[in-house]
PDB file of N, CA and C in Angstrom:
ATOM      1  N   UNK A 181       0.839  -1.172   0.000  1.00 66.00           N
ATOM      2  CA  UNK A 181       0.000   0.000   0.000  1.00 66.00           C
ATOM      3  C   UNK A 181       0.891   1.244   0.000  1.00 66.00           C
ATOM      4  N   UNK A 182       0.253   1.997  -1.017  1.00 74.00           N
ATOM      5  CA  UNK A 182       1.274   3.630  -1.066  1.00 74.00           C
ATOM      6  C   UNK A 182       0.214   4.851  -0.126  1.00 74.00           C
ATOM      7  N   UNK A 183       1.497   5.387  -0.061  1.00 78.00           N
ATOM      8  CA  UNK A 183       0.956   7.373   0.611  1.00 78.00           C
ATOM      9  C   UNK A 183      -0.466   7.423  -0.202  1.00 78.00           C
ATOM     10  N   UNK A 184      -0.274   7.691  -1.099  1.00 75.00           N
ATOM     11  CA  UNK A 184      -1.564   7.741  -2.666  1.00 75.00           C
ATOM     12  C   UNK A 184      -2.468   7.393  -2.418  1.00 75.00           C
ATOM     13  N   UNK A 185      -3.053   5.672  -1.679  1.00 73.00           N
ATOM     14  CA  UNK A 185      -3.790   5.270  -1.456  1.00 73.00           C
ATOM     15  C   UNK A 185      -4.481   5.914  -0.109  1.00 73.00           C
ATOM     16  N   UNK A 186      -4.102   6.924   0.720  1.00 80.00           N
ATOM     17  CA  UNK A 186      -4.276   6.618   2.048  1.00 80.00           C
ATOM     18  C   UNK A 186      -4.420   8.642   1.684  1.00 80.00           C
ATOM     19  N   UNK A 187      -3.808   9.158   0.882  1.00 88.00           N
ATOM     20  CA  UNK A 187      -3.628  10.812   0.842  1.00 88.00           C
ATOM     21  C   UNK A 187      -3.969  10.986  -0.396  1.00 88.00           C
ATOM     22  N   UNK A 188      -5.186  11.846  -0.745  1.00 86.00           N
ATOM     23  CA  UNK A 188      -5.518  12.021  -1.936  1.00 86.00           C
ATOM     24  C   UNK A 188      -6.181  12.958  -2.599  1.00 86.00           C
ATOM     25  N   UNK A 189      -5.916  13.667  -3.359  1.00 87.00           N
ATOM     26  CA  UNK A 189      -6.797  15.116  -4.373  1.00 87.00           C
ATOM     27  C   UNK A 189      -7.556  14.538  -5.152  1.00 87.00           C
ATOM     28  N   UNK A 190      -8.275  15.036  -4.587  1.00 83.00           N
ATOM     29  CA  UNK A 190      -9.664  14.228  -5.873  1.00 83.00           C
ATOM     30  C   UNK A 190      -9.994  15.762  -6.907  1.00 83.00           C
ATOM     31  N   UNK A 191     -10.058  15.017  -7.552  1.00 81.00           N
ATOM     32  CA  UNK A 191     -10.298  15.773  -9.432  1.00 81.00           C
ATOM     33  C   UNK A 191     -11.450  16.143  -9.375  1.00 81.00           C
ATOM     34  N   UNK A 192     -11.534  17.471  -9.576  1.00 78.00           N
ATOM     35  CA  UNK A 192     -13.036  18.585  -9.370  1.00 78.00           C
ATOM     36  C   UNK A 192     -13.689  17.964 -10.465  1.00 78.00           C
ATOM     37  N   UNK A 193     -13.583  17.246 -11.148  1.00 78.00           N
ATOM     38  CA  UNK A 193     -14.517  16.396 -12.707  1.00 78.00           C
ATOM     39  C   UNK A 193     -14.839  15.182 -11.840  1.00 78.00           C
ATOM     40  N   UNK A 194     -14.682  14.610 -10.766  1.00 79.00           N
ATOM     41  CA  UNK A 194     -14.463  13.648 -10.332  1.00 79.00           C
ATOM     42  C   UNK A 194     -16.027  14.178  -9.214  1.00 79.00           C
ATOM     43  N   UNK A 195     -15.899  14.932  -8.073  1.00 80.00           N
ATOM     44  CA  UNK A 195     -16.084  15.073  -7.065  1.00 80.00           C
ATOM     45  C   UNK A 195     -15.693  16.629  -6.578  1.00 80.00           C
ATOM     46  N   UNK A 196     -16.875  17.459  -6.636  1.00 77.00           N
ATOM     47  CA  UNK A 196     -16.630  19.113  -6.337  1.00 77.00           C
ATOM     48  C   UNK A 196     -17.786  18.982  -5.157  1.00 77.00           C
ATOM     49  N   UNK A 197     -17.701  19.718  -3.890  1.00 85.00           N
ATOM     50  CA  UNK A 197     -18.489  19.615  -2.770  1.00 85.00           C
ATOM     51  C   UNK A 197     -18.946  21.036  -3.055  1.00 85.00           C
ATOM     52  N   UNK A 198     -19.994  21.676  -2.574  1.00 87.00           N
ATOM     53  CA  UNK A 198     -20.314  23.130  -2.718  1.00 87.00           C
ATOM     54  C   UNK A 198     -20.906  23.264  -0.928  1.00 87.00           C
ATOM     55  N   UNK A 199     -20.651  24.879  -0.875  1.00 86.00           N
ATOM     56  CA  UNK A 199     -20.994  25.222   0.290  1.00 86.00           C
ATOM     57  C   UNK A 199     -22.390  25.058   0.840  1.00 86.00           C
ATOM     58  N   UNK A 200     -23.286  24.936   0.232  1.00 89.00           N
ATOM     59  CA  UNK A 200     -24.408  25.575   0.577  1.00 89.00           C
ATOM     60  C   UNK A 200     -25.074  23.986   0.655  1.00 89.00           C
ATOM     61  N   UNK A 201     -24.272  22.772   0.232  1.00 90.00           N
ATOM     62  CA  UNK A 201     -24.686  20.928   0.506  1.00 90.00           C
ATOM     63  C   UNK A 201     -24.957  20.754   1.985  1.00 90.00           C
ATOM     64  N   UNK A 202     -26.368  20.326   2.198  1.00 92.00           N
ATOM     65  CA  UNK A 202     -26.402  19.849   3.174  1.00 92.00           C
ATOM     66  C   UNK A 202     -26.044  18.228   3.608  1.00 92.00           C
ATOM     67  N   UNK A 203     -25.890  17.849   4.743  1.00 89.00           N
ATOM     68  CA  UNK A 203     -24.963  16.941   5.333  1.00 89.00           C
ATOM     69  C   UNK A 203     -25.557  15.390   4.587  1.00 89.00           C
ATOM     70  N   UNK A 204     -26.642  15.142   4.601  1.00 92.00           N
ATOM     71  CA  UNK A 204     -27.279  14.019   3.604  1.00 92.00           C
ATOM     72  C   UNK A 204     -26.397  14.203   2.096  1.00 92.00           C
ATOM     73  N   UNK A 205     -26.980  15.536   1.462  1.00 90.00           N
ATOM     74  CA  UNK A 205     -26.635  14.881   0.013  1.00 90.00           C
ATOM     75  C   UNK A 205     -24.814  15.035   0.018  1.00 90.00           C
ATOM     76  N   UNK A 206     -24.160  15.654   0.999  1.00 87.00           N
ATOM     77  CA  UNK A 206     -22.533  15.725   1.029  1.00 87.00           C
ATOM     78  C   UNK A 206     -22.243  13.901   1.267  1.00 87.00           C
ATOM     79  N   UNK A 207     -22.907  13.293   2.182  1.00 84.00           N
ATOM     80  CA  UNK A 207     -22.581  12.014   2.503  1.00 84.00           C
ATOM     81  C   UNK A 207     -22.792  11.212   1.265  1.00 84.00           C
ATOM     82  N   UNK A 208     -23.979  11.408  -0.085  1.00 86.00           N
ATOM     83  CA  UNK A 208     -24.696  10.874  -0.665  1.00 86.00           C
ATOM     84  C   UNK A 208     -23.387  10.818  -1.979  1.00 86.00           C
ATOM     85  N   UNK A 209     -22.596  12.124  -2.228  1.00 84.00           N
ATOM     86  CA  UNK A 209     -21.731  12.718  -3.056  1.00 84.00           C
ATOM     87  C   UNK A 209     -20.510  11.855  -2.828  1.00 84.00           C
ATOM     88  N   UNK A 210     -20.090  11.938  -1.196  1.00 83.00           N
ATOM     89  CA  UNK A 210     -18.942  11.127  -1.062  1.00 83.00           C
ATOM     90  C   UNK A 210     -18.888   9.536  -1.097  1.00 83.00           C
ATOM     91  N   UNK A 211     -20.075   8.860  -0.726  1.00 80.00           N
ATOM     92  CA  UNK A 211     -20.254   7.371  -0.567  1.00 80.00           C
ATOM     93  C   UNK A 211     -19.896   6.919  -2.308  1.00 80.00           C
ATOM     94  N   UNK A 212     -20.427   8.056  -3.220  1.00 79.00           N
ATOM     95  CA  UNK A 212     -20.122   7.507  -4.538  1.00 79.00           C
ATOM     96  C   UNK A 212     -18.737   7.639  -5.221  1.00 79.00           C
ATOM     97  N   UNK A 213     -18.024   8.358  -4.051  1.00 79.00           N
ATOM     98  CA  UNK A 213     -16.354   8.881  -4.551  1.00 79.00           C
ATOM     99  C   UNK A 213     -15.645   7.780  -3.982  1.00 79.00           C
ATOM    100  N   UNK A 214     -14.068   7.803  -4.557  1.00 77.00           N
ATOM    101  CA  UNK A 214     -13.154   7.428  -4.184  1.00 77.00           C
ATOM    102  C   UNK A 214     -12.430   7.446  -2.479  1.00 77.00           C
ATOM    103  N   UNK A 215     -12.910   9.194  -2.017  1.00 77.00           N
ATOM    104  CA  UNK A 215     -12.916   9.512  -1.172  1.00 77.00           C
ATOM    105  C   UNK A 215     -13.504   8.446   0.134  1.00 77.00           C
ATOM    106  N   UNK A 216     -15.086   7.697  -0.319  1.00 77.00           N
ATOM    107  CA  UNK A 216     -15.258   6.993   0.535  1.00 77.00           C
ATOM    108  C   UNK A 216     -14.845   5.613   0.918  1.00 77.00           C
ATOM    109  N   UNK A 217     -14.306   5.734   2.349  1.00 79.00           N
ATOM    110  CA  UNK A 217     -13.883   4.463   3.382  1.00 79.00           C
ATOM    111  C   UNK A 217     -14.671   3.165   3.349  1.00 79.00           C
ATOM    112  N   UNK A 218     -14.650   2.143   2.554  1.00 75.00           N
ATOM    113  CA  UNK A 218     -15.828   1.006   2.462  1.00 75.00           C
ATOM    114  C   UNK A 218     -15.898   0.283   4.046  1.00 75.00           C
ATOM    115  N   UNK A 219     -17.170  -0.504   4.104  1.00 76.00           N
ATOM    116  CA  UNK A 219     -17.502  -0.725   5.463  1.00 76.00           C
ATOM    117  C   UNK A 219     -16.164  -2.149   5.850  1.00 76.00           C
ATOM    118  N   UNK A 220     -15.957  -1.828   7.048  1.00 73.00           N
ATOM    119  CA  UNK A 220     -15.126  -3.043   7.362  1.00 73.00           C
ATOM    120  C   UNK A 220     -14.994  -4.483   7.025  1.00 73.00           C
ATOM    121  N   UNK A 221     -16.518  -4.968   7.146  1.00 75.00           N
ATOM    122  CA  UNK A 221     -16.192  -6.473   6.664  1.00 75.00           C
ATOM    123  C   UNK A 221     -15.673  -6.676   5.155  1.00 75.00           C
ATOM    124  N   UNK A 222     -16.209  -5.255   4.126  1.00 75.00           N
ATOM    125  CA  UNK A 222     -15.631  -5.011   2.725  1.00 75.00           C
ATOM    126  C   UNK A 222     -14.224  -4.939   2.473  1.00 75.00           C
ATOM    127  N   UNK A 223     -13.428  -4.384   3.662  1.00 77.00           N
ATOM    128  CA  UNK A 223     -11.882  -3.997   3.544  1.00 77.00           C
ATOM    129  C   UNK A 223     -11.152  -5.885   4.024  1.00 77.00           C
ATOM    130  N   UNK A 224     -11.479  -6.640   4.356  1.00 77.00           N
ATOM    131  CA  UNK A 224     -11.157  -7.595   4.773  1.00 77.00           C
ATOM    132  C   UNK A 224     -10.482  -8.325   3.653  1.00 77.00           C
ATOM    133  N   UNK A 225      -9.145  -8.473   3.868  1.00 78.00           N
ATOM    134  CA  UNK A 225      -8.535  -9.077   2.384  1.00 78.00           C
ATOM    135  C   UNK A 225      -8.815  -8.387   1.075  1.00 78.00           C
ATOM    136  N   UNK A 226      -9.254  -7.022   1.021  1.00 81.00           N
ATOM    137  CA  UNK A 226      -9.196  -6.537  -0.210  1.00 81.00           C
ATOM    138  C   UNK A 226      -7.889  -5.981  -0.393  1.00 81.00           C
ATOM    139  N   UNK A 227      -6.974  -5.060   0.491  1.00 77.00           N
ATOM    140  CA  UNK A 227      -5.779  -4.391   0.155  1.00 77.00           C
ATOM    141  C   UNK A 227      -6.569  -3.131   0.255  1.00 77.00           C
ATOM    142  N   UNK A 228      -7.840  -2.872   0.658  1.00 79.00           N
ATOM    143  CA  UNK A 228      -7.887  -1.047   0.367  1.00 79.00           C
ATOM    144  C   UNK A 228      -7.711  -1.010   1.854  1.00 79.00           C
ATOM    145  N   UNK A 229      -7.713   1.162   1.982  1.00 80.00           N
ATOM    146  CA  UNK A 229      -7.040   1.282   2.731  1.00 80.00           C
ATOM    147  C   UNK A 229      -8.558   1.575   4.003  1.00 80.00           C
ATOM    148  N   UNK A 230      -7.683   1.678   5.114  1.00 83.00           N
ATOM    149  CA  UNK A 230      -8.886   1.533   6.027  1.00 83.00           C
ATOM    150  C   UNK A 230      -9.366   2.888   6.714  1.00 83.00           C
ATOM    151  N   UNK A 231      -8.278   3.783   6.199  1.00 84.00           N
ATOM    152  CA  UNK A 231      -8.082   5.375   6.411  1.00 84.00           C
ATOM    153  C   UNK A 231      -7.667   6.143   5.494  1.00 84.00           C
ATOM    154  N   UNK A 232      -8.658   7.065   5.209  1.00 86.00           N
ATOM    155  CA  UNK A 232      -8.022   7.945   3.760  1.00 86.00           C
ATOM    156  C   UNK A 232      -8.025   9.271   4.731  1.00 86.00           C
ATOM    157  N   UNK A 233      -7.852  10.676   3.615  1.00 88.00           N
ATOM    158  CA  UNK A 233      -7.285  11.452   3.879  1.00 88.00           C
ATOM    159  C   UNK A 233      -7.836  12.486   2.570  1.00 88.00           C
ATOM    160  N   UNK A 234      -8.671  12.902   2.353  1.00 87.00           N
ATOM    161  CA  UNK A 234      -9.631  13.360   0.350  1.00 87.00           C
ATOM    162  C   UNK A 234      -9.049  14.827   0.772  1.00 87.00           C
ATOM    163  N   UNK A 235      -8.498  15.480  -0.121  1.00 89.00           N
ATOM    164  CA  UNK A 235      -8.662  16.547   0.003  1.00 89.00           C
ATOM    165  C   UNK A 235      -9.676  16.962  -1.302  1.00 89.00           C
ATOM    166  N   UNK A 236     -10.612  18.055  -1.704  1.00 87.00           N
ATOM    167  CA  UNK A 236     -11.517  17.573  -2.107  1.00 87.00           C
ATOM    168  C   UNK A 236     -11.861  19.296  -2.405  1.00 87.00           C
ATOM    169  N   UNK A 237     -11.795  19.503  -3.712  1.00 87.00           N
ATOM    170  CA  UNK A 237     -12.329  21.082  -4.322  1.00 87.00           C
ATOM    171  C   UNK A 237     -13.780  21.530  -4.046  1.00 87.00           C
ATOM    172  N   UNK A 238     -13.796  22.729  -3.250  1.00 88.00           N
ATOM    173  CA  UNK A 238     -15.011  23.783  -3.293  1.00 88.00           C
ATOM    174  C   UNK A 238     -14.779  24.781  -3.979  1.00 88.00           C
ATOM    175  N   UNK A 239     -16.059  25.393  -4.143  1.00 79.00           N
ATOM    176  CA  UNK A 239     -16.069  26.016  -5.045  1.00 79.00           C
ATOM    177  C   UNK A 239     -15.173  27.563  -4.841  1.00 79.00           C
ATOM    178  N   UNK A 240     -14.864  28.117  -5.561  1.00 77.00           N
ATOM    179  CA  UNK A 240     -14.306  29.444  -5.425  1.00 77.00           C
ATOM    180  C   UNK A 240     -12.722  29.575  -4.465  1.00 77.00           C
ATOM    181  N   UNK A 241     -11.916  28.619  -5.294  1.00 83.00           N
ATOM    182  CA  UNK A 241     -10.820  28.045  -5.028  1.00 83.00           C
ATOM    183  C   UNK A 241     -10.478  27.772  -3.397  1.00 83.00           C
ATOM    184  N   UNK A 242     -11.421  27.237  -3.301  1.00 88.00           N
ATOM    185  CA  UNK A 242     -11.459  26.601  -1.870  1.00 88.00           C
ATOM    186  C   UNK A 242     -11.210  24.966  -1.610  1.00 88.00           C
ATOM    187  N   UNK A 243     -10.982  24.485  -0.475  1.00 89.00           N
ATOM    188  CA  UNK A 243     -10.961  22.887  -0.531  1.00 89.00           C
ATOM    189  C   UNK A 243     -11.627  22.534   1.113  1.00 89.00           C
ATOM    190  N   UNK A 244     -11.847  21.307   0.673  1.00 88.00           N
ATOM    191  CA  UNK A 244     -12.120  21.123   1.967  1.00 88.00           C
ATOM    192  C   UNK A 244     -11.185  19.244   2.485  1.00 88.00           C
ATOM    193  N   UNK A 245     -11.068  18.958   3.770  1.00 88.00           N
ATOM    194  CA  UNK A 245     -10.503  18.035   3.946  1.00 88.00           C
ATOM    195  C   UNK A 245     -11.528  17.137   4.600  1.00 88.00           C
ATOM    196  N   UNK A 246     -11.322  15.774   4.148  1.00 85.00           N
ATOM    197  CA  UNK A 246     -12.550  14.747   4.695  1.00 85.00           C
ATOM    198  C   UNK A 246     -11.205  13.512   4.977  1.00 85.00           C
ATOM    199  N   UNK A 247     -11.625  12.983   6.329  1.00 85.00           N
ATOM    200  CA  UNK A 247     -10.883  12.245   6.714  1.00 85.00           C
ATOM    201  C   UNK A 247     -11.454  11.124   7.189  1.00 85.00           C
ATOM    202  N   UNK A 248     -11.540   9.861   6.338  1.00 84.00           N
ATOM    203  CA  UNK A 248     -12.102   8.784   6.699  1.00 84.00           C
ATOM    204  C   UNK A 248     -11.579   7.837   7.653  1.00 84.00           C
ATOM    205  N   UNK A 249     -12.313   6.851   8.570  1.00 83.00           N
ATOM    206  CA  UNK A 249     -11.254   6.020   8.829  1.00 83.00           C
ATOM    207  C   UNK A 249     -13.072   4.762   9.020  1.00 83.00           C
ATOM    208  N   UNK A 250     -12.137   3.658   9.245  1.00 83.00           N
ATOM    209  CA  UNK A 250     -12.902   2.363   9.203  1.00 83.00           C
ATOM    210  C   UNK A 250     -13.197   2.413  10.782  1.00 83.00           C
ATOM    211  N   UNK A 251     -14.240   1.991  11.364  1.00 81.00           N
ATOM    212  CA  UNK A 251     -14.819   1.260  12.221  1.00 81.00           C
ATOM    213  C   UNK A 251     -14.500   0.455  12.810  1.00 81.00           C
ATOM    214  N   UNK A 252     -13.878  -0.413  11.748  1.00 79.00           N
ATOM    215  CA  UNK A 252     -13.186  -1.249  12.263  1.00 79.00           C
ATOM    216  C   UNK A 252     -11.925  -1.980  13.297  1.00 79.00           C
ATOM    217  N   UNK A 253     -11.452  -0.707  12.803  1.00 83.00           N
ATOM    218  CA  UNK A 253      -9.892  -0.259  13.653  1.00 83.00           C
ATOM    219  C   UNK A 253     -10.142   0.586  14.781  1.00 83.00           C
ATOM    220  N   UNK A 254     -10.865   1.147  14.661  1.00 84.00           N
ATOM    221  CA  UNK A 254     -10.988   2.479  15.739  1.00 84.00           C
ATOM    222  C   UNK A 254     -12.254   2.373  16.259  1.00 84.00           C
ATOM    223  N   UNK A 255     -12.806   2.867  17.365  1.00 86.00           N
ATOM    224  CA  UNK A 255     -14.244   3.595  18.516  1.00 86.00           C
ATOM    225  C   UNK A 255     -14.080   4.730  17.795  1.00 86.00           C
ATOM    226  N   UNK A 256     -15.344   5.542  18.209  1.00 85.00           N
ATOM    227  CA  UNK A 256     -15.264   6.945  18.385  1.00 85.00           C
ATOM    228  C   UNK A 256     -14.452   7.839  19.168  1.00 85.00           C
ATOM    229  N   UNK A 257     -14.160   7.165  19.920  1.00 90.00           N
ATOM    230  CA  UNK A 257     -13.456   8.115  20.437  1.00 90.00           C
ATOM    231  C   UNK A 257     -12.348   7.915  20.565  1.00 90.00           C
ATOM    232  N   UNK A 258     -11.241   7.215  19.382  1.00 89.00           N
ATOM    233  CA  UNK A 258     -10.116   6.907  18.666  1.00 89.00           C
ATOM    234  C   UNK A 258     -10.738   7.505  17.242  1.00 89.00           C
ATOM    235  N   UNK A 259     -11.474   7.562  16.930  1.00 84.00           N
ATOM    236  CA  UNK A 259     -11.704   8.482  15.955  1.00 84.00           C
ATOM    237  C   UNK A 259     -11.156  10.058  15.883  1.00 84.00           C
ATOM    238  N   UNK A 260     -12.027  10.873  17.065  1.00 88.00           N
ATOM    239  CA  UNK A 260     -11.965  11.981  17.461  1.00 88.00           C
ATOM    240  C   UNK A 260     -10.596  12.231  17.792  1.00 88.00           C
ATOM    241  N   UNK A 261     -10.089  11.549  18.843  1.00 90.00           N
ATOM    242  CA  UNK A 261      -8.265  11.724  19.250  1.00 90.00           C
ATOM    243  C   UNK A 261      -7.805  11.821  17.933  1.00 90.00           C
ATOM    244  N   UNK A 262      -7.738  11.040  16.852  1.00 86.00           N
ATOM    245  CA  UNK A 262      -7.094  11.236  15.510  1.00 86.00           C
ATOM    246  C   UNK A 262      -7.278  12.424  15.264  1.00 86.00           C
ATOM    247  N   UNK A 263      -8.640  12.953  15.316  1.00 83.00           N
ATOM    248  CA  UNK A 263      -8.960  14.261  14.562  1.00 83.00           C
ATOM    249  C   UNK A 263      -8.582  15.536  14.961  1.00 83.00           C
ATOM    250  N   UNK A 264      -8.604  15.169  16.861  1.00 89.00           N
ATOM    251  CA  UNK A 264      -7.905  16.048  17.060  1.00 89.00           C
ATOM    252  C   UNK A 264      -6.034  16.571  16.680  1.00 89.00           C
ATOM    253  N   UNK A 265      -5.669  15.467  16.729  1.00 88.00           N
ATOM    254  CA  UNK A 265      -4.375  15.341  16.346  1.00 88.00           C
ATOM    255  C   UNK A 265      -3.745  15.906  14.815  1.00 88.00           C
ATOM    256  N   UNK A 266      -4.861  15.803  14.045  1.00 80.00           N
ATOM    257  CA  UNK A 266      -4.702  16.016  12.384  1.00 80.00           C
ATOM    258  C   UNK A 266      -4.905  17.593  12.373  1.00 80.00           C
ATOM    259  N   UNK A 267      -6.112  17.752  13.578  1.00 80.00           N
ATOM    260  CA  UNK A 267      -6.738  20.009  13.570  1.00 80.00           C
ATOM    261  C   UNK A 267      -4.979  20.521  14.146  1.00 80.00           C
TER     262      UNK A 267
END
């Protein structure tokens, strides 16, 4: 497994988030991207990764960062410690 797989710019032709998305259709946008973390029992012997990292174009040369991680590996609140650690 590479950096690449785990850190990634996703291609505004690919996946553009806009400000004004509410939290349903943003989830609805990312579940169909690259960006999204597949559910754990899915990552099991596949080789994908279990934590990404999307950085991910808004509009009006803006970005935003989405940081996935699996369920699997982590609680919530090994989630959050990560997140805090990444702010």
């Amino acid at each position: 497994m590479t950096i690449d797989s785990i850190i990634q710019i996703c291609d505004p032709k690919d996946l553009t988030l806009k400000k004004e998305m509410d939290y349903p259709t943003m989830c609805k946008q990312l579940s169909k991207s690259s960006a999204f973390v597949a559910r754990g029992v899915d990552l099991v012997k596949s080789g994908k990764p279990f934590c990404k990292i999307s950085i991910i174009p808004v509009e009006d040369n803006e970005f935003c960062v989405i940081f996935g991680l699996s369920h699997a590996v982590a609680d919530g609140y090994t989630y959050y410690a990560l997140m805090n650690m990444l702010a």
